XYZ file of C-alpha atoms in Angstrom:
398
model
C 0.000 0.000 0.000
C 1.380 3.398 -0.918
C 2.073 5.825 1.880
C -0.552 8.513 2.214
C 0.810 11.847 3.411
C -1.751 13.862 5.320
C -1.847 17.587 4.475
C -1.867 20.169 5.846
C -2.225 18.896 9.408
C -1.926 15.675 11.306
C -4.753 14.086 13.245
C -3.173 15.283 16.483
C -3.038 18.874 15.219
C -6.652 18.692 14.082
C -7.655 17.667 17.583
C -5.840 20.625 19.102
C -7.649 22.939 16.690
C -10.977 21.320 17.516
C -10.390 21.825 21.228
C -9.389 25.443 20.632
C -12.589 26.092 18.670
C -14.591 24.391 21.386
C -13.394 26.934 23.951
C -14.397 29.753 21.589
C -18.023 28.486 21.399
C -20.590 30.205 23.610
C -21.064 28.348 26.862
C -24.465 26.775 27.505
C -24.835 26.182 31.258
C -28.203 24.446 30.802
C -26.709 21.824 28.486
C -23.732 21.339 30.781
C -26.059 20.820 33.756
C -28.188 18.308 31.852
C -25.075 16.393 30.820
C -23.764 16.393 34.396
C -27.041 14.954 35.671
C -26.970 12.259 32.980
C -23.417 11.327 33.943
C -24.505 10.750 37.547
C -27.271 8.373 36.440
C -24.986 5.390 35.893
C -21.843 3.871 37.332
C -19.244 1.525 35.937
C -19.347 -1.980 37.355
C -18.677 -5.401 35.954
C -17.233 -8.879 36.401
C -13.631 -8.426 37.500
C -10.835 -10.942 37.312
C -8.707 -10.375 40.400
C -6.081 -13.055 39.766
C -5.306 -15.932 37.399
C -7.797 -18.193 39.193
C -10.656 -16.018 37.902
C -10.691 -18.099 34.703
C -12.080 -20.958 36.819
C -15.349 -19.050 37.196
C -14.187 -16.869 40.073
C -14.709 -13.372 38.671
C -16.177 -10.865 41.148
C -18.828 -8.214 40.392
C -17.625 -4.812 41.547
C -17.308 -1.146 40.621
C -14.281 0.284 38.842
C -12.987 3.663 37.702
C -13.198 3.993 33.884
C -10.706 5.847 31.753
C -10.483 9.562 32.351
C -13.212 11.264 30.298
C -12.211 13.429 27.354
C -14.308 15.093 24.689
C -13.050 12.449 22.229
C -14.864 9.698 24.156
C -18.169 7.865 24.048
C -20.001 6.036 26.830
C -22.295 3.184 25.886
C -24.844 1.200 27.818
C -23.941 -2.435 27.191
C -26.661 -4.833 26.068
C -24.480 -7.660 24.695
C -20.879 -8.852 24.837
C -19.410 -11.858 23.079
C -17.067 -14.230 24.884
C -13.753 -14.507 23.035
C -10.928 -16.950 23.625
C -8.782 -13.884 24.327
C -10.849 -13.325 27.473
C -9.747 -16.683 28.869
C -6.094 -16.189 27.902
C -6.130 -12.828 29.686
C -7.971 -13.964 32.801
C -5.330 -16.627 33.460
C -2.351 -14.466 32.365
C -1.722 -16.903 29.524
C -0.227 -14.304 27.173
C 1.794 -12.597 29.890
C 1.048 -11.071 33.253
C -2.416 -9.494 33.319
C -2.901 -6.087 34.927
C -5.436 -7.148 37.576
C -8.138 -6.189 38.408
C -9.350 -6.759 34.868
C -12.819 -6.716 33.309
C -12.600 -8.668 30.052
C -14.864 -8.694 27.009
C -14.126 -6.928 23.718
C -17.112 -7.769 21.562
C -19.256 -5.027 23.051
C -22.604 -3.855 21.688
C -25.060 -1.376 23.135
C -26.404 2.148 22.866
C -24.751 5.544 23.226
C -25.470 7.392 26.486
C -22.786 10.106 26.342
C -20.921 11.679 23.431
C -17.818 13.848 23.589
C -17.958 17.207 21.813
C -15.269 16.122 19.336
C -17.177 13.003 18.224
C -19.346 13.515 15.164
C -20.172 10.087 13.736
C -22.426 8.813 16.542
C -25.265 10.395 18.516
C -27.142 9.734 21.726
C -29.156 6.529 21.485
C -27.308 5.103 18.464
C -26.640 1.357 18.346
C -22.871 0.954 18.439
C -20.087 -1.484 19.167
C -16.486 -1.615 20.381
C -14.102 -4.369 19.316
C -10.755 -5.546 20.615
C -9.013 -2.191 20.177
C -9.923 1.087 21.849
C -6.846 3.205 21.361
C -3.891 4.065 19.135
C -1.807 7.147 18.418
C -3.823 7.984 15.254
C -0.771 9.817 13.934
C 1.790 7.212 12.826
C 2.075 5.911 9.257
C -0.038 2.823 9.948
C -2.813 4.754 11.691
C -2.977 7.387 8.932
C -3.207 4.594 6.352
C -6.187 3.023 8.097
C -4.332 0.210 9.844
C -4.776 1.323 13.433
C -4.482 -2.264 14.678
C -0.811 -2.134 13.636
C -0.086 1.225 15.292
C 3.701 1.585 15.484
C 3.428 3.253 18.888
C 1.266 0.467 20.277
C -2.473 -0.132 20.337
C -4.567 0.064 23.506
C -6.639 -3.056 24.033
C -10.268 -2.621 25.003
C -9.318 -4.344 28.249
C -6.062 -4.949 30.105
C -4.540 -1.861 28.532
C -3.399 1.598 29.572
C -4.229 4.891 27.900
C -1.541 7.586 27.533
C -2.726 9.293 30.730
C -2.202 6.048 32.660
C -5.870 5.165 33.157
C -6.850 1.551 32.574
C -9.106 0.102 29.889
C -11.982 -2.137 30.940
C -14.104 -4.480 28.862
C -17.663 -5.530 28.277
C -18.633 -8.006 30.996
C -20.163 -4.928 32.543
C -23.005 -2.417 32.570
C -21.244 0.425 30.742
C -18.186 0.973 28.578
C -16.149 4.118 27.914
C -13.966 4.227 24.815
C -12.418 6.788 22.447
C -15.004 7.620 19.801
C -12.657 6.709 16.935
C -13.030 3.062 17.935
C -16.808 3.140 18.419
C -18.569 1.760 15.335
C -22.210 2.251 14.390
C -24.111 -1.002 13.989
C -26.300 -0.900 10.879
C -29.972 -1.772 10.814
C -30.479 -5.371 9.776
C -28.157 -6.783 12.427
C -29.301 -7.501 15.951
C -26.961 -6.352 18.700
C -26.573 -9.984 19.773
C -25.397 -11.006 16.285
C -23.226 -7.945 15.772
C -21.327 -8.328 19.063
C -19.177 -11.378 18.139
C -18.432 -9.886 14.738
C -16.548 -7.011 16.385
C -13.579 -9.252 17.201
C -14.226 -12.843 16.154
C -15.804 -11.839 12.864
C -13.260 -9.276 11.754
C -10.330 -11.432 12.874
C -11.223 -13.868 10.085
C -12.753 -11.340 7.672
C -9.507 -9.392 7.286
C -7.178 -12.243 6.239
C -9.787 -13.426 3.738
C -10.539 -10.115 2.006
C -6.937 -8.862 2.146
C -5.548 -12.079 0.664
C -7.769 -12.532 -2.340
C -10.644 -14.726 -1.150
C -13.381 -14.741 -3.769
C -14.458 -16.377 -7.050
C -11.871 -18.766 -8.429
C -10.275 -19.415 -5.028
C -10.272 -22.529 -2.865
C -10.181 -21.629 0.814
C -9.357 -23.720 3.865
C -10.501 -22.838 7.386
C -8.660 -24.649 10.179
C -10.915 -25.070 13.202
C -14.696 -24.685 13.373
C -15.265 -22.650 16.503
C -16.100 -19.043 17.282
C -13.571 -17.801 14.710
C -13.714 -20.645 12.224
C -17.463 -20.624 11.744
C -17.204 -16.953 10.737
C -14.536 -17.956 8.236
C -16.941 -20.358 6.543
C -19.749 -17.782 6.472
C -17.524 -15.064 4.994
C -15.811 -17.323 2.428
C -19.145 -18.638 1.191
C -20.639 -15.140 0.887
C -17.486 -13.867 -0.871
C -18.145 -16.426 -3.609
C -15.144 -18.718 -3.143
C -15.208 -21.817 -5.373
C -14.540 -24.133 -2.451
C -14.758 -23.652 1.305
C -12.990 -26.474 3.119
C -13.188 -26.975 6.866
C -10.178 -28.685 8.455
C -10.852 -30.105 11.909
C -9.484 -32.818 14.147
C -12.526 -35.110 13.999
C -15.779 -35.456 12.053
C -17.817 -34.217 15.034
C -18.585 -30.854 13.403
C -19.060 -32.048 9.828
C -22.825 -31.489 9.789
C -22.425 -27.986 11.227
C -19.812 -27.169 8.597
C -22.186 -28.227 5.823
C -25.020 -26.140 7.264
C -22.749 -23.098 7.372
C -21.836 -23.523 3.700
C -18.664 -25.617 3.600
C -18.226 -27.606 0.400
C -15.716 -30.084 1.841
C -14.536 -31.341 5.221
C -11.145 -32.764 6.211
C -10.741 -34.656 9.495
C -7.098 -34.795 10.509
C -7.627 -37.858 12.699
C -8.094 -39.900 9.511
C -5.033 -41.610 8.048
C -3.579 -40.054 4.916
C -5.585 -36.818 5.075
C -2.621 -34.608 4.169
C -1.468 -36.734 1.234
C -5.003 -37.086 -0.114
C -5.569 -33.327 -0.127
C -2.056 -32.179 -1.026
C -1.717 -28.943 -3.051
C -5.472 -28.330 -3.208
C -5.984 -24.925 -1.570
C -5.065 -21.331 -2.447
C -5.447 -19.838 1.012
C -5.697 -21.308 4.511
C -6.794 -19.291 7.540
C -5.893 -21.073 10.766
C -8.033 -20.202 13.771
C -6.675 -22.838 16.137
C -4.536 -21.868 19.101
C -2.878 -25.183 19.862
C 0.912 -25.485 19.938
C 0.402 -29.118 18.854
C -1.313 -28.395 15.520
C 0.088 -30.361 12.531
C 1.443 -27.212 10.914
C 3.716 -28.846 8.347
C 0.822 -30.955 7.050
C -1.410 -27.885 6.868
C 1.194 -26.143 4.733
C 1.352 -29.153 2.397
C -2.291 -28.526 1.469
C -1.372 -25.276 -0.304
C -0.984 -24.932 -4.028
C 1.963 -23.134 -5.628
C 2.187 -19.576 -4.227
C -0.532 -20.408 -1.700
C -0.825 -18.549 1.580
C -1.219 -19.704 5.166
C -2.464 -17.036 7.576
C -2.431 -17.688 11.315
C -4.972 -15.840 13.464
C -5.261 -18.198 16.451
C -2.712 -17.190 19.099
C -1.328 -20.063 21.191
C 0.044 -19.391 24.646
C 3.087 -21.423 23.590
C 5.101 -21.399 20.359
C 3.731 -22.835 17.135
C 5.316 -26.123 15.980
C 8.557 -26.185 14.040
C 8.452 -27.116 10.364
C 10.881 -27.634 7.494
C 11.689 -24.560 5.445
C 11.422 -26.709 2.329
C 7.670 -26.897 2.947
C 7.593 -23.209 2.010
C 10.400 -23.184 -0.541
C 9.267 -26.063 -2.731
C 6.091 -24.341 -3.975
C 6.696 -20.732 -3.038
C 4.253 -20.942 -0.150
C 3.897 -17.882 2.064
C 3.113 -17.869 5.777
C 1.831 -14.874 7.683
C -0.423 -13.601 10.419
C -3.304 -11.194 10.810
C -4.577 -9.146 13.748
C -8.210 -8.050 14.251
C -9.210 -5.115 11.992
C -9.423 -1.338 11.872
C -12.646 0.573 12.571
C -13.051 0.969 8.799
C -12.598 -2.787 8.312
C -15.246 -3.500 10.937
C -17.713 -1.053 9.406
C -17.217 -2.592 5.961
C -17.671 -6.097 7.375
C -20.901 -5.170 9.183
C -22.290 -3.655 5.969
C -21.355 -6.834 4.088
C -23.084 -8.947 6.743
C -26.330 -7.009 6.324
C -26.202 -7.095 2.525
C -25.522 -10.845 2.489
C -27.823 -11.744 5.390
C -25.016 -13.275 7.466
C -26.242 -14.764 10.738
C -23.614 -16.236 13.072
C -24.381 -19.247 15.215
C -24.584 -17.832 18.737
C -25.868 -18.893 22.137
C -27.043 -16.136 24.441
C -26.114 -16.389 28.120
C -27.228 -14.018 30.919
C -24.516 -11.627 32.080
C -25.248 -12.696 35.650
C -24.044 -16.188 34.685
C -20.748 -15.002 33.202
C -18.671 -17.212 35.511
C -20.475 -20.355 34.375
C -20.282 -19.231 30.750
C -16.486 -18.837 30.729
C -16.078 -22.291 32.278
C -18.335 -23.769 29.602
C -16.346 -21.881 26.966
C -13.083 -23.311 28.294
C -14.561 -26.794 28.101
C -15.500 -26.326 24.440
C -19.276 -26.312 24.814
C -19.985 -23.142 22.794
C -21.690 -23.616 19.412
C -20.177 -21.465 18.215
C -20.034 -18.171 20.074
C -21.405 -17.338 23.512
C -22.902 -13.871 23.804
C -23.538 -12.443 27.257
C -26.825 -10.558 27.532
C -27.174 -7.672 29.970
C -30.825 -8.539 30.449
C -31.867 -5.334 32.206
C -30.407 -3.128 29.510
C -31.677 -5.342 26.698
C -35.222 -5.177 28.097
C -34.992 -1.403 28.429
C -34.032 -1.181 24.778
C -36.899 -3.440 23.712
C -39.357 -1.383 25.783
C-alpha cells in the first residue's frame, strides 16, 4: 500500500484545533447541567478478574474507575458482549502477566449514552459497538493509512490496557463501557446487537485475512478449526463467492455444522492419509486454532503453488517447528493477521447485512458469566457465547 501523506495537518493537530474552537463556542450552562445529571445516572461496574484463578469461574462483580473522560470519548450502555478466547487467555495471564483487576470482554454492543464534543459520527441513542481495540496514536504511518491495529506506537486493548494518561481500559462483561469515539462503530440496521457483538472481534479477525488475501471467485479456501472464529470464516468465504470452502478439523464431530454453514468439503485430521489425499489443493488457509500441537507442516502441504497460510489463532506457547522446504518447494507464504481497523469492521458489518449473514450464537445471561467462561473453556460453545445484559436489553426493547 502506498504511503498517504496527510496535508496540511496531522490528526493530532486537528484535535488541538478542535479543542481550541470548542473553547471559543458560547457556553451553555443548561446543556452542561443536563449532561452532568446524565453522567450521575450510571456507574461503571462489571465482572472483574482479580487473579489468574478467575478463569475458573471466580470473577467478582464490583465497581471500577473507567478511563479519564475526554471530549473524544463515548459512553455506551452495554446490552451484549461476546465471549472470546482472548478473554480466557487474559484472565489466566496466559499471554503474559495481566494487569489485575481486569474486566474482560471486547465484543461489546449497546447504545450511546454520552458523546464527547469532538465526536461527530455517533449520537445519543445510536446502536454501536467496540471491538478488541480502543486506542492508538492515530498519527503514525499505519494509523494514517487506516491500519490502526498495527499502530507503530502500540495499540490500547479494550481491556487490560493503559491509555496515555495512565488510566486503565476495561471491557464488556459490565453495565457500561467508555472508549475513544474513533473506535466506536455504528451497527447498521439489519443486524441484531446480539449477532453484531461477536463480529466485532471474532468476525473481523477472520474477515480481514480473507478479504486482504484474495478470497473470492476462483479461489479454494481452507478454514482450520470450526469454533467461534472458524465458523465466521466459513460464512464469509461462502458469501465472498469462493469456489470451495474447506473446513479442516481434528474429527468429524462438526461435519454437519460445517455443511449447514456452507462448507463444500470437510477434512478430518484424525483420519489416516488426510494430508497426502488433499495435497496442493488450496489457495489460502486461515488457521483459527490456538494449539501449539497443531500439525502445521501438514497444513502447509495442502497449499498450491504460491498459496498462503495465515495464522490468526494465538497459542500461549510457540507454534510447531516445520521444514523450510515446505515453504520453498512451492513458493508458499506464511503470515499472520490481527483483528481489523474501525473501517474494516464497518465494511464487514455492511457486508453482513447485505448478504444476510447470521452467526451461530448462544445467548447467556450476564449474571451467569462465571459459568459461561467455564463452559467456553470446556469447548461447549456452538459457536459463540454472547452475554446478555438482560436489564439493559429489556430497556431497549421497551
